[in-house]
């Protein structure tokens, strides 16, 4: 069956044929127009007509209409006029479901000849008269927005905290027709743009802020919690925190309390080591517990003085107040891990005692192992000007005279990726007033941040729009540009923006070349970003997102 080059390069259809749509998604084009231009009469057409007349029409005629289908008076040579009918016929033939079992059937070779001839006729008709429909304006959904921010600035954000859930239709949340836009959503986009732009430039004038990462109390912290935590660790948590600027940060740890409303820390009758790491590098090692044996503050006080009991209780309530460390970190998103050192793998003698369930009193008692309740990161303190390490900065001005030319380079590089096309002098000219306003009211970083905020609320960033080329005929299909094809490809495979290499190939008009397209698809599938094809597309298609529920 010949492959087609029209479906990957035309605007998407409202009702493309199933088999042809599969070819389009694979994006493996071969020149079908050249094939159809010099097409010769089908060698198997006569066999097809005789076979259908002999084996199919006796049941599928105007009088009987078996399965609601009539092939009487429907010529196979005009299969393109009734693709809905002949697609059904092909599926039945390929599955050997027609004629029904028990009735006379053709031999295997005849089955294959008829199916191949019908498929070729359908493909030729689709190539000669493509009907891809017209796409609507496509807003970036929440997952695509978060991935775009990651690829633009190297920031890992939780878009669920900043943007509302997307509308879904037909089981998917990336269908343009159902991705609505409301005034409230636009306001959330503006708030997100303001915060992201300041994080992206690591403005040294940023004030210290705190972020708390809670750990679910229902999570059993008896084993290693993440592959990025050290081997031989137990419990704790791993978070990806964005450090907005070079400077000092403070990390504090709060441990879980005994269940039932008590403020007593659980499980510190024995000593335990707590390891704190940033990007796998240790920044602190704490030891907590063991100062006093495990004691029930509500039990008998015989043999204890009031001061002893008060001291014990104070320690049991506030021992984790000392679990705080201040360290220096450079700007960027880093993995912050907190975990206990696991106890030696030994088994006490006697009858085996299974681990108590998380809902039991034994698990919630003071004798259980300690667990992390939350961690908090504060900062930056004494931030320093930076820029060399941030993806947003392609240059760094040494003097005031170099600031505006450097700002042009930075904004041009970001706008090219964000708008998914080469930028013009007009694009830069629209951004520079925002840079000038921010620079007049603060620093160079502040000026760049305000211009980046303008990019992040631009419709060309938030929406994917495919426009008809100049000279397009009304009601007639028009070919996609290479840049539009690049966006389709990247948002399908990566759920994100095209990278520089893909944009370069598309801007040079080479992406639609079959060999180049295959090479780019292979490269993109080998990239770690291609996991979005599973998490977003297959995750919704196969309802894998619902496993947590």
Short mmCIF file of C-alpha atoms in Angstrom, two decimals:
data_model
loop_
_atom_site.label_atom_id
_atom_site.label_comp_id
_atom_site.label_asym_id
_atom_site.label_seq_id
_atom_site.Cartn_x
_atom_site.Cartn_y
_atom_site.Cartn_z
CA UNK A 1 0.00 0.00 0.00
CA UNK A 2 1.58 3.29 -0.99
CA UNK A 3 2.38 5.82 1.74
CA UNK A 4 1.03 9.35 1.40
CA UNK A 5 2.76 12.68 1.74
CA UNK A 6 -0.35 14.83 1.94
CA UNK A 7 -1.59 14.01 5.42
CA UNK A 8 1.57 14.96 7.37
CA UNK A 9 1.85 18.27 5.53
CA UNK A 10 -1.78 19.42 5.45
CA UNK A 11 -3.88 20.90 8.20
CA UNK A 12 -5.51 18.15 10.30
CA UNK A 13 -8.76 16.61 9.20
CA UNK A 14 -12.00 16.35 11.06
CA UNK A 15 -12.62 12.81 9.71
CA UNK A 16 -9.43 11.33 8.23
CA UNK A 17 -9.49 7.69 7.26
CA UNK A 18 -8.19 5.44 9.99
CA UNK A 19 -5.41 3.79 8.01
CA UNK A 20 -4.27 7.03 6.41
CA UNK A 21 -4.26 8.83 9.76
CA UNK A 22 -1.92 6.15 11.07
CA UNK A 23 0.48 6.94 8.24
CA UNK A 24 0.21 10.62 9.02
CA UNK A 25 1.13 10.14 12.66
CA UNK A 26 4.13 8.08 11.69
CA UNK A 27 5.12 10.97 9.39
CA UNK A 28 6.90 8.81 6.82
CA UNK A 29 6.03 10.63 3.60
CA UNK A 30 6.47 9.33 0.07
CA UNK A 31 5.38 11.32 -2.94
CA UNK A 32 1.85 10.03 -3.53
CA UNK A 33 0.94 12.88 -5.85
CA UNK A 34 3.68 11.73 -8.22
CA UNK A 35 2.35 8.21 -8.01
CA UNK A 36 -1.24 9.17 -8.70
CA UNK A 37 -0.30 11.54 -11.53
CA UNK A 38 0.89 8.71 -13.75
CA UNK A 39 -1.28 5.97 -12.28
CA UNK A 40 -2.12 3.09 -14.58
CA UNK A 41 -5.40 1.12 -14.50
CA UNK A 42 -5.56 -1.25 -11.55
CA UNK A 43 -4.48 -4.73 -12.66
CA UNK A 44 -6.70 -6.36 -10.03
CA UNK A 45 -9.77 -4.21 -10.65
CA UNK A 46 -11.51 -6.75 -12.88
CA UNK A 47 -10.85 -9.51 -10.34
CA UNK A 48 -12.20 -7.25 -7.60
CA UNK A 49 -15.42 -6.51 -9.48
CA UNK A 50 -16.04 -10.19 -10.29
CA UNK A 51 -15.28 -11.28 -6.73
CA UNK A 52 -17.59 -8.74 -5.16
CA UNK A 53 -20.36 -9.55 -7.60
CA UNK A 54 -19.98 -13.28 -6.90
CA UNK A 55 -19.47 -13.38 -3.14
CA UNK A 56 -20.75 -10.09 -1.69
CA UNK A 57 -23.63 -8.62 -3.69
CA UNK A 58 -25.94 -11.65 -3.17
CA UNK A 59 -26.30 -10.55 0.48
CA UNK A 60 -25.34 -6.88 0.32
CA UNK A 61 -27.84 -5.66 -2.23
CA UNK A 62 -30.64 -3.16 -2.27
CA UNK A 63 -33.23 -5.75 -1.24
CA UNK A 64 -31.49 -7.66 1.57
CA UNK A 65 -29.04 -4.98 2.79
CA UNK A 66 -27.23 -7.38 5.13
CA UNK A 67 -25.65 -5.50 8.06
CA UNK A 68 -27.21 -2.33 6.61
CA UNK A 69 -24.78 -2.36 3.69
CA UNK A 70 -25.55 -2.46 -0.03
CA UNK A 71 -22.82 -2.86 -2.65
CA UNK A 72 -25.26 -3.00 -5.53
CA UNK A 73 -24.50 -0.23 -8.01
CA UNK A 74 -21.43 0.92 -6.05
CA UNK A 75 -18.45 0.57 -8.39
CA UNK A 76 -15.06 -0.24 -6.79
CA UNK A 77 -13.36 2.05 -9.32
CA UNK A 78 -15.13 4.97 -7.63
CA UNK A 79 -14.14 3.88 -4.13
CA UNK A 80 -13.03 7.41 -3.33
CA UNK A 81 -16.64 8.61 -3.63
CA UNK A 82 -17.76 6.33 -0.79
CA UNK A 83 -14.72 5.81 1.47
CA UNK A 84 -16.95 5.01 4.44
CA UNK A 85 -18.37 1.98 2.60
CA UNK A 86 -15.14 0.65 1.15
CA UNK A 87 -13.17 1.08 4.36
CA UNK A 88 -15.68 -1.27 5.99
CA UNK A 89 -15.25 -3.73 3.14
CA UNK A 90 -11.45 -3.69 3.46
CA UNK A 91 -11.59 -4.34 7.20
CA UNK A 92 -13.93 -7.30 6.69
CA UNK A 93 -11.75 -8.73 3.95
CA UNK A 94 -8.52 -8.37 5.93
CA UNK A 95 -10.16 -10.05 8.91
CA UNK A 96 -11.62 -12.79 6.71
CA UNK A 97 -15.02 -11.96 8.20
CA UNK A 98 -16.80 -11.70 4.85
CA UNK A 99 -18.40 -13.76 3.38
CA UNK A 100 -19.66 -15.32 6.64
CA UNK A 101 -18.51 -18.77 7.67
CA UNK A 102 -20.47 -21.49 5.96
CA UNK A 103 -20.98 -19.59 2.69
CA UNK A 104 -18.78 -19.94 -0.42
CA UNK A 105 -15.50 -18.02 -0.10
CA UNK A 106 -12.70 -17.02 -2.51
CA UNK A 107 -9.21 -18.42 -2.09
CA UNK A 108 -6.48 -16.63 -0.12
CA UNK A 109 -4.85 -15.08 -3.19
CA UNK A 110 -8.15 -13.58 -4.31
CA UNK A 111 -8.71 -12.17 -0.81
CA UNK A 112 -5.34 -10.42 -0.96
CA UNK A 113 -5.78 -9.12 -4.52
CA UNK A 114 -9.18 -7.60 -3.75
CA UNK A 115 -8.03 -6.02 -0.47
CA UNK A 116 -4.86 -4.54 -2.03
CA UNK A 117 -6.74 -3.10 -5.00
CA UNK A 118 -9.36 -1.45 -2.78
CA UNK A 119 -6.67 -0.03 -0.47
CA UNK A 120 -4.79 1.41 -3.44
CA UNK A 121 -7.96 2.99 -4.84
CA UNK A 122 -8.76 4.55 -1.46
CA UNK A 123 -5.22 5.89 -1.08
CA UNK A 124 -5.23 7.40 -4.56
CA UNK A 125 -8.54 9.09 -3.88
CA UNK A 126 -7.25 10.49 -0.57
CA UNK A 127 -4.15 11.83 -2.34
CA UNK A 128 -6.13 13.43 -5.17
CA UNK A 129 -8.85 14.93 -2.99
CA UNK A 130 -7.53 15.49 0.54
CA UNK A 131 -9.98 16.86 3.08
CA UNK A 132 -7.99 17.59 6.24
CA UNK A 133 -10.47 20.11 7.66
CA UNK A 134 -9.46 23.25 9.52
CA UNK A 135 -7.86 23.29 12.98
CA UNK A 136 -8.97 25.72 15.62
CA UNK A 137 -6.63 27.84 17.72
CA UNK A 138 -4.86 25.50 20.15
CA UNK A 139 -4.12 26.78 23.65
CA UNK A 140 -1.22 25.18 25.51
CA UNK A 141 -2.67 22.94 28.17
CA UNK A 142 -1.24 22.76 31.66
CA UNK A 143 1.25 19.98 30.94
CA UNK A 144 2.48 21.66 27.74
CA UNK A 145 2.86 24.98 29.57
CA UNK A 146 5.00 23.41 32.31
CA UNK A 147 7.17 21.61 29.74
CA UNK A 148 7.61 24.81 27.73
CA UNK A 149 8.79 26.68 30.83
CA UNK A 150 11.21 23.85 31.60
CA UNK A 151 12.71 23.97 28.11
CA UNK A 152 12.86 27.77 27.96
CA UNK A 153 14.36 28.51 31.37
CA UNK A 154 15.39 25.22 32.94
CA UNK A 155 12.68 25.70 35.58
CA UNK A 156 10.71 22.73 36.90
CA UNK A 157 7.36 24.13 38.02
CA UNK A 158 4.23 22.52 39.41
CA UNK A 159 1.68 23.92 36.97
CA UNK A 160 -1.13 22.41 39.05
CA UNK A 161 -0.45 24.99 41.75
CA UNK A 162 -0.57 27.91 39.31
CA UNK A 163 -3.11 26.99 36.64
CA UNK A 164 -6.58 25.41 36.86
CA UNK A 165 -7.29 21.99 35.42
CA UNK A 166 -7.87 21.87 31.65
CA UNK A 167 -11.15 20.97 30.04
CA UNK A 168 -11.17 17.44 28.64
CA UNK A 169 -13.06 15.94 25.73
CA UNK A 170 -13.09 12.41 24.29
CA UNK A 171 -10.76 11.39 27.11
CA UNK A 172 -7.99 13.92 26.31
CA UNK A 173 -7.08 17.35 27.67
CA UNK A 174 -5.15 18.59 24.61
CA UNK A 175 -7.99 18.89 22.08
CA UNK A 176 -8.13 22.43 20.75
CA UNK A 177 -11.92 22.50 20.42
CA UNK A 178 -12.47 21.98 24.15
CA UNK A 179 -9.56 24.03 25.58
CA UNK A 180 -11.54 27.09 26.57
CA UNK A 181 -10.16 30.46 27.64
CA UNK A 182 -11.75 32.49 30.42
CA UNK A 183 -10.85 35.84 32.02
CA UNK A 184 -9.92 33.96 35.18
CA UNK A 185 -7.53 31.70 33.27
CA UNK A 186 -5.86 34.66 31.57
CA UNK A 187 -5.35 36.26 34.98
CA UNK A 188 -3.67 33.09 36.22
CA UNK A 189 -1.40 33.09 33.15
CA UNK A 190 -0.39 36.68 33.94
CA UNK A 191 0.36 35.86 37.58
CA UNK A 192 2.39 32.81 36.54
CA UNK A 193 4.33 34.85 33.95
CA UNK A 194 5.27 37.46 36.56
CA UNK A 195 6.65 34.87 38.96
CA UNK A 196 8.38 32.71 36.35
CA UNK A 197 10.13 35.65 34.70
CA UNK A 198 11.72 36.69 38.00
CA UNK A 199 12.79 33.14 38.78
CA UNK A 200 14.31 32.82 35.31
CA UNK A 201 16.72 35.75 35.67
CA UNK A 202 17.82 35.18 39.27
CA UNK A 203 17.29 38.81 40.22
CA UNK A 204 19.71 39.61 43.09
CA UNK A 205 17.15 41.99 44.58
CA UNK A 206 14.74 39.12 45.29
CA UNK A 207 13.62 38.85 48.90
CA UNK A 208 13.78 35.65 50.96
CA UNK A 209 10.72 33.47 50.64
CA UNK A 210 9.83 30.13 52.16
CA UNK A 211 8.51 26.99 50.50
CA UNK A 212 7.15 24.06 52.52
CA UNK A 213 7.06 20.52 51.14
CA UNK A 214 4.76 18.27 53.21
CA UNK A 215 5.01 14.48 53.26
CA UNK A 216 1.80 12.49 53.32
CA UNK A 217 1.15 11.10 56.82
CA UNK A 218 -0.20 7.92 55.19
CA UNK A 219 3.14 7.22 53.50
CA UNK A 220 5.03 4.41 55.21
CA UNK A 221 8.65 5.58 55.54
CA UNK A 222 10.25 2.23 56.22
CA UNK A 223 12.24 1.89 52.98
CA UNK A 224 14.24 3.94 50.51
CA UNK A 225 11.79 6.50 49.14
CA UNK A 226 13.43 7.54 45.88
CA UNK A 227 16.18 6.30 43.57
CA UNK A 228 17.94 9.66 43.89
CA UNK A 229 18.30 9.21 47.67
CA UNK A 230 21.41 7.43 48.97
CA UNK A 231 21.62 3.66 49.05
CA UNK A 232 21.03 2.43 52.58
CA UNK A 233 18.65 5.25 53.40
CA UNK A 234 15.18 5.01 54.87
CA UNK A 235 12.17 7.31 54.74
CA UNK A 236 12.32 11.04 54.15
CA UNK A 237 11.55 12.75 50.87
CA UNK A 238 13.08 14.11 47.67
CA UNK A 239 11.85 17.40 46.15
CA UNK A 240 12.91 19.51 43.21
CA UNK A 241 13.30 23.06 44.48
CA UNK A 242 14.12 26.11 42.37
CA UNK A 243 16.73 28.37 43.92
CA UNK A 244 15.99 31.81 42.44
CA UNK A 245 19.49 33.29 42.88
CA UNK A 246 22.98 32.52 44.10
CA UNK A 247 22.94 32.92 47.85
CA UNK A 248 22.47 31.28 51.23
CA UNK A 249 19.42 29.16 51.99
CA UNK A 250 18.10 27.59 55.16
CA UNK A 251 16.54 24.13 55.26
CA UNK A 252 14.60 22.95 58.31
CA UNK A 253 13.00 19.57 59.00
CA UNK A 254 9.87 18.80 60.96
CA UNK A 255 9.29 15.23 62.13
CA UNK A 256 5.99 13.44 62.46
CA UNK A 257 4.16 13.53 65.78
CA UNK A 258 2.37 10.77 67.59
CA UNK A 259 -1.14 10.28 66.25
CA UNK A 260 -4.15 11.39 68.25
CA UNK A 261 -3.45 15.10 68.49
CA UNK A 262 -0.27 14.80 70.55
CA UNK A 263 2.65 17.16 69.89
CA UNK A 264 5.20 14.51 70.91
CA UNK A 265 7.71 13.45 68.24
CA UNK A 266 7.45 9.80 67.36
CA UNK A 267 10.27 7.32 67.69
CA UNK A 268 13.17 9.30 69.19
CA UNK A 269 13.85 7.01 72.13
CA UNK A 270 16.81 5.68 70.12
CA UNK A 271 19.36 7.75 68.12
CA UNK A 272 18.78 8.20 64.38
CA UNK A 273 20.93 9.88 61.71
CA UNK A 274 19.32 12.23 59.16
CA UNK A 275 21.18 12.93 55.92
CA UNK A 276 20.49 16.18 53.97
CA UNK A 277 21.73 16.43 50.38
CA UNK A 278 21.43 18.94 47.52
CA UNK A 279 22.03 17.42 44.09
CA UNK A 280 23.46 14.34 45.88
CA UNK A 281 26.03 16.45 47.75
CA UNK A 282 25.72 16.27 51.53
CA UNK A 283 25.12 19.59 53.26
CA UNK A 284 24.30 18.29 56.76
CA UNK A 285 24.17 15.12 58.88
CA UNK A 286 22.02 15.34 62.01
CA UNK A 287 21.62 12.90 64.89
CA UNK A 288 18.39 13.00 66.81
CA UNK A 289 17.01 10.91 69.65
CA UNK A 290 18.61 8.70 72.26
CA UNK A 291 18.95 11.42 74.85
CA UNK A 292 16.12 9.89 76.88
CA UNK A 293 14.66 6.40 76.58
CA UNK A 294 11.21 6.18 75.08
CA UNK A 295 8.79 7.23 77.77
CA UNK A 296 5.05 7.56 77.95
CA UNK A 297 4.34 11.09 79.23
CA UNK A 298 0.86 10.00 80.24
CA UNK A 299 2.07 6.95 82.23
CA UNK A 300 3.29 6.62 85.77
CA UNK A 301 5.67 9.33 87.05
CA UNK A 302 7.02 7.28 89.92
CA UNK A 303 10.70 7.92 90.54
CA UNK A 304 10.82 11.05 88.40
CA UNK A 305 11.08 14.64 89.52
CA UNK A 306 8.99 17.37 87.99
CA UNK A 307 12.07 18.91 86.37
CA UNK A 308 13.05 15.55 84.84
CA UNK A 309 9.61 15.04 83.39
CA UNK A 310 9.46 18.61 82.09
CA UNK A 311 12.85 18.25 80.44
CA UNK A 312 11.88 14.97 78.83
CA UNK A 313 8.62 16.41 77.56
CA UNK A 314 10.33 19.49 76.15
CA UNK A 315 12.78 17.33 74.26
CA UNK A 316 10.07 15.01 72.94
CA UNK A 317 8.12 18.02 71.65
CA UNK A 318 10.86 20.21 70.20
CA UNK A 319 13.86 18.01 69.44
CA UNK A 320 13.48 18.70 65.71
CA UNK A 321 13.88 22.45 66.23
CA UNK A 322 17.63 21.86 65.91
CA UNK A 323 17.23 20.17 62.52
CA UNK A 324 18.10 23.26 60.48
CA UNK A 325 21.08 24.03 58.26
CA UNK A 326 22.14 27.06 56.24
CA UNK A 327 24.08 26.42 53.02
CA UNK A 328 25.13 28.17 49.83
CA UNK A 329 23.42 27.23 46.55
CA UNK A 330 23.69 28.53 43.02
CA UNK A 331 20.63 29.54 41.04
CA UNK A 332 18.63 26.82 39.33
CA UNK A 333 16.42 23.81 40.04
CA UNK A 334 18.07 21.21 42.26
CA UNK A 335 17.11 17.93 43.89
CA UNK A 336 16.90 18.29 47.67
CA UNK A 337 16.82 15.02 49.61
CA UNK A 338 16.26 14.31 53.29
CA UNK A 339 16.48 10.71 54.53
CA UNK A 340 17.31 8.62 57.59
CA UNK A 341 20.20 6.20 57.65
CA UNK A 342 18.69 2.73 57.58
CA UNK A 343 19.30 0.49 60.58
CA UNK A 344 21.51 -2.60 60.04
CA UNK A 345 19.68 -5.50 58.46
CA UNK A 346 19.32 -7.63 61.59
CA UNK A 347 16.45 -9.66 62.94
CA UNK A 348 15.82 -9.91 66.73
CA UNK A 349 15.63 -13.38 68.16
CA UNK A 350 12.29 -14.87 69.07
CA UNK A 351 8.92 -15.11 67.39
CA UNK A 352 8.69 -13.07 64.16
CA UNK A 353 6.58 -9.96 64.60
CA UNK A 354 5.13 -8.54 61.36
CA UNK A 355 5.23 -4.81 60.73
CA UNK A 356 2.15 -3.16 62.23
CA UNK A 357 -0.23 -1.52 59.71
CA UNK A 358 -0.02 2.23 59.28
CA UNK A 359 -3.48 2.67 60.84
CA UNK A 360 -2.64 0.74 64.00
CA UNK A 361 -1.86 2.14 67.44
CA UNK A 362 1.45 0.28 67.41
CA UNK A 363 2.58 2.12 64.29
CA UNK A 364 1.54 5.49 65.72
CA UNK A 365 3.20 4.90 69.10
CA UNK A 366 6.27 6.63 70.43
CA UNK A 367 8.32 3.45 70.00
CA UNK A 368 7.85 3.45 66.19
CA UNK A 369 10.54 4.73 63.84
CA UNK A 370 10.69 8.52 63.28
CA UNK A 371 9.47 9.91 59.97
CA UNK A 372 9.67 13.24 58.15
CA UNK A 373 6.52 15.37 58.31
CA UNK A 374 7.72 18.25 56.08
CA UNK A 375 10.76 20.23 55.02
CA UNK A 376 10.94 23.97 54.54
CA UNK A 377 13.45 25.92 52.41
CA UNK A 378 13.95 29.64 53.05
CA UNK A 379 16.00 32.07 51.00
CA UNK A 380 17.93 33.48 49.37
CA UNK A 381 19.87 35.36 52.03
CA UNK A 382 22.58 37.72 50.77
CA UNK A 383 21.81 36.96 47.09
CA UNK A 384 24.47 37.60 44.50
CA UNK A 385 24.16 38.77 40.90
CA UNK A 386 24.52 35.91 38.46
CA UNK A 387 23.46 34.89 35.01
CA UNK A 388 26.11 32.67 33.52
CA UNK A 389 24.44 29.50 34.75
CA UNK A 390 20.90 30.35 33.68
CA UNK A 391 19.55 29.25 30.26
CA UNK A 392 17.81 32.62 29.88
CA UNK A 393 21.16 34.43 29.67
CA UNK A 394 23.17 33.98 26.49
CA UNK A 395 25.38 36.93 27.45
CA UNK A 396 26.32 39.01 30.46
CA UNK A 397 27.00 42.79 30.13
CA UNK A 398 30.20 44.04 31.69
CA UNK A 399 29.34 47.73 31.33
CA UNK A 400 26.16 49.78 31.15
CA UNK A 401 26.73 50.39 27.42
CA UNK A 402 26.61 46.65 26.78
CA UNK A 403 23.30 46.12 28.57
CA UNK A 404 20.83 46.91 25.78
CA UNK A 405 22.68 44.92 23.06
CA UNK A 406 22.90 42.00 25.50
CA UNK A 407 19.19 42.34 26.31
CA UNK A 408 18.42 42.14 22.58
CA UNK A 409 20.34 38.88 22.32
CA UNK A 410 18.65 37.37 25.37
CA UNK A 411 15.15 38.38 24.31
CA UNK A 412 15.75 37.27 20.72
CA UNK A 413 16.88 33.80 21.80
CA UNK A 414 13.96 33.31 24.20
CA UNK A 415 11.35 34.75 21.81
CA UNK A 416 12.53 32.47 18.99
CA UNK A 417 11.90 29.40 21.11
CA UNK A 418 8.72 30.72 22.71
CA UNK A 419 7.13 31.84 19.42
CA UNK A 420 8.41 28.73 17.61
CA UNK A 421 9.71 30.71 14.65
CA UNK A 422 12.54 33.10 13.70
CA UNK A 423 12.02 36.51 15.28
CA UNK A 424 12.12 39.81 13.45
CA UNK A 425 13.34 43.28 14.33
CA UNK A 426 9.71 44.19 14.95
CA UNK A 427 9.37 41.46 17.56
CA UNK A 428 12.43 42.74 19.43
CA UNK A 429 11.19 46.31 19.09
CA UNK A 430 7.95 45.40 20.87
CA UNK A 431 9.88 43.85 23.78
CA UNK A 432 12.49 46.56 24.34
CA UNK A 433 10.08 49.13 25.92
CA UNK A 434 9.30 46.58 28.63
CA UNK A 435 13.01 46.02 29.21
CA UNK A 436 13.58 49.78 29.40
CA UNK A 437 10.78 50.20 31.92
CA UNK A 438 12.13 47.46 34.17
CA UNK A 439 15.72 48.70 33.82
CA UNK A 440 14.74 52.23 34.80
CA UNK A 441 13.07 50.96 37.95
CA UNK A 442 15.76 48.52 39.02
CA UNK A 443 18.56 46.41 37.63
CA UNK A 444 19.48 44.81 34.32
CA UNK A 445 17.93 41.55 35.54
CA UNK A 446 14.73 43.38 36.43
CA UNK A 447 14.51 44.81 32.91
CA UNK A 448 15.03 41.42 31.29
CA UNK A 449 12.47 39.87 33.65
CA UNK A 450 9.78 42.37 32.66
CA UNK A 451 10.42 41.71 28.96
CA UNK A 452 10.29 37.95 29.56
CA UNK A 453 6.99 38.41 31.35
CA UNK A 454 5.69 40.09 28.18
CA UNK A 455 6.80 37.06 26.11
CA UNK A 456 5.06 34.62 28.43
CA UNK A 457 1.67 36.33 28.02
CA UNK A 458 2.02 36.79 24.27
CA UNK A 459 -0.67 34.95 22.26
CA UNK A 460 2.06 33.50 20.04
CA UNK A 461 3.42 31.67 23.08
CA UNK A 462 0.15 30.63 24.71
CA UNK A 463 -1.60 29.59 21.50
CA UNK A 464 -0.69 27.52 18.46
CA UNK A 465 -2.17 29.14 15.37
CA UNK A 466 -1.84 27.74 11.85
CA UNK A 467 -2.53 30.44 9.28
CA UNK A 468 -3.33 29.99 5.59
CA UNK A 469 -0.38 30.88 3.36
CA UNK A 470 -0.57 33.77 0.92
CA UNK A 471 -2.53 32.86 -2.18
CA UNK A 472 -4.47 30.02 -0.55
CA UNK A 473 -7.80 29.29 -2.29
CA UNK A 474 -10.91 29.45 -0.09
CA UNK A 475 -12.20 25.99 0.75
CA UNK A 476 -9.10 24.27 -0.67
CA UNK A 477 -6.46 22.46 1.41
CA UNK A 478 -3.23 24.36 1.91
CA UNK A 479 0.14 22.84 2.83
CA UNK A 480 1.61 23.34 6.27
CA UNK A 481 4.77 25.35 6.55
CA UNK A 482 7.87 23.63 7.86
CA UNK A 483 7.65 25.64 11.07
CA UNK A 484 4.06 24.55 11.64
CA UNK A 485 5.08 20.95 11.00
CA UNK A 486 7.91 21.37 13.53
CA UNK A 487 5.42 22.53 16.20
CA UNK A 488 3.10 19.62 15.48
CA UNK A 489 5.97 17.20 15.72
CA UNK A 490 7.40 18.57 18.97
CA UNK A 491 4.05 18.88 20.75
CA UNK A 492 3.12 15.34 19.67
CA UNK A 493 6.39 13.68 20.74
CA UNK A 494 7.50 16.02 23.56
CA UNK A 495 4.38 17.95 24.60
CA UNK A 496 6.67 20.96 24.42
CA UNK A 497 8.34 23.51 22.16
CA UNK A 498 10.62 22.65 19.25
CA UNK A 499 14.28 22.82 20.20
CA UNK A 500 16.90 24.87 18.36
CA UNK A 501 17.93 22.06 16.02
CA UNK A 502 14.36 21.36 14.92
CA UNK A 503 13.70 25.07 14.42
CA UNK A 504 16.88 25.45 12.37
CA UNK A 505 15.89 22.60 10.07
CA UNK A 506 12.35 23.95 9.68
CA UNK A 507 13.50 27.54 9.09
CA UNK A 508 15.73 26.28 6.27
CA UNK A 509 12.75 24.54 4.62
CA UNK A 510 14.26 21.06 4.93
CA UNK A 511 11.96 19.41 7.51
CA UNK A 512 9.48 18.05 4.95
CA UNK A 513 12.24 16.12 3.16
CA UNK A 514 11.59 12.44 3.97
CA UNK A 515 15.14 11.62 5.05
CA UNK A 516 15.40 14.73 7.22
CA UNK A 517 12.00 14.13 8.79
CA UNK A 518 12.91 10.53 9.66
CA UNK A 519 16.20 11.66 11.17
CA UNK A 520 14.51 14.30 13.32
CA UNK A 521 11.80 11.89 14.52
CA UNK A 522 14.46 9.33 15.50
CA UNK A 523 16.48 12.00 17.31
CA UNK A 524 13.45 13.28 19.19
CA UNK A 525 12.31 9.82 20.24
CA UNK A 526 15.79 9.15 21.65
CA UNK A 527 15.53 12.31 23.77
CA UNK A 528 14.34 12.00 27.38
CA UNK A 529 11.56 14.49 26.63
CA UNK A 530 9.85 11.80 24.52
CA UNK A 531 8.56 10.23 27.73
CA UNK A 532 5.77 12.82 27.46
CA UNK A 533 4.37 10.68 24.65
CA UNK A 534 3.69 8.03 27.29
CA UNK A 535 2.76 10.20 30.27
CA UNK A 536 0.44 12.53 28.33
CA UNK A 537 -0.85 10.67 25.29
CA UNK A 538 -0.76 7.01 26.33
CA UNK A 539 -1.48 7.95 29.93
CA UNK A 540 -4.84 9.39 28.90
CA UNK A 541 -5.55 6.94 26.07
CA UNK A 542 -5.11 3.91 28.37
CA UNK A 543 -6.42 5.72 31.52
CA UNK A 544 -3.07 5.22 33.27
CA UNK A 545 -3.53 8.54 35.02
CA UNK A 546 -6.41 6.99 36.93
CA UNK A 547 -4.26 4.32 38.58
CA UNK A 548 -3.62 6.56 41.59
CA UNK A 549 -7.35 6.64 42.24
#
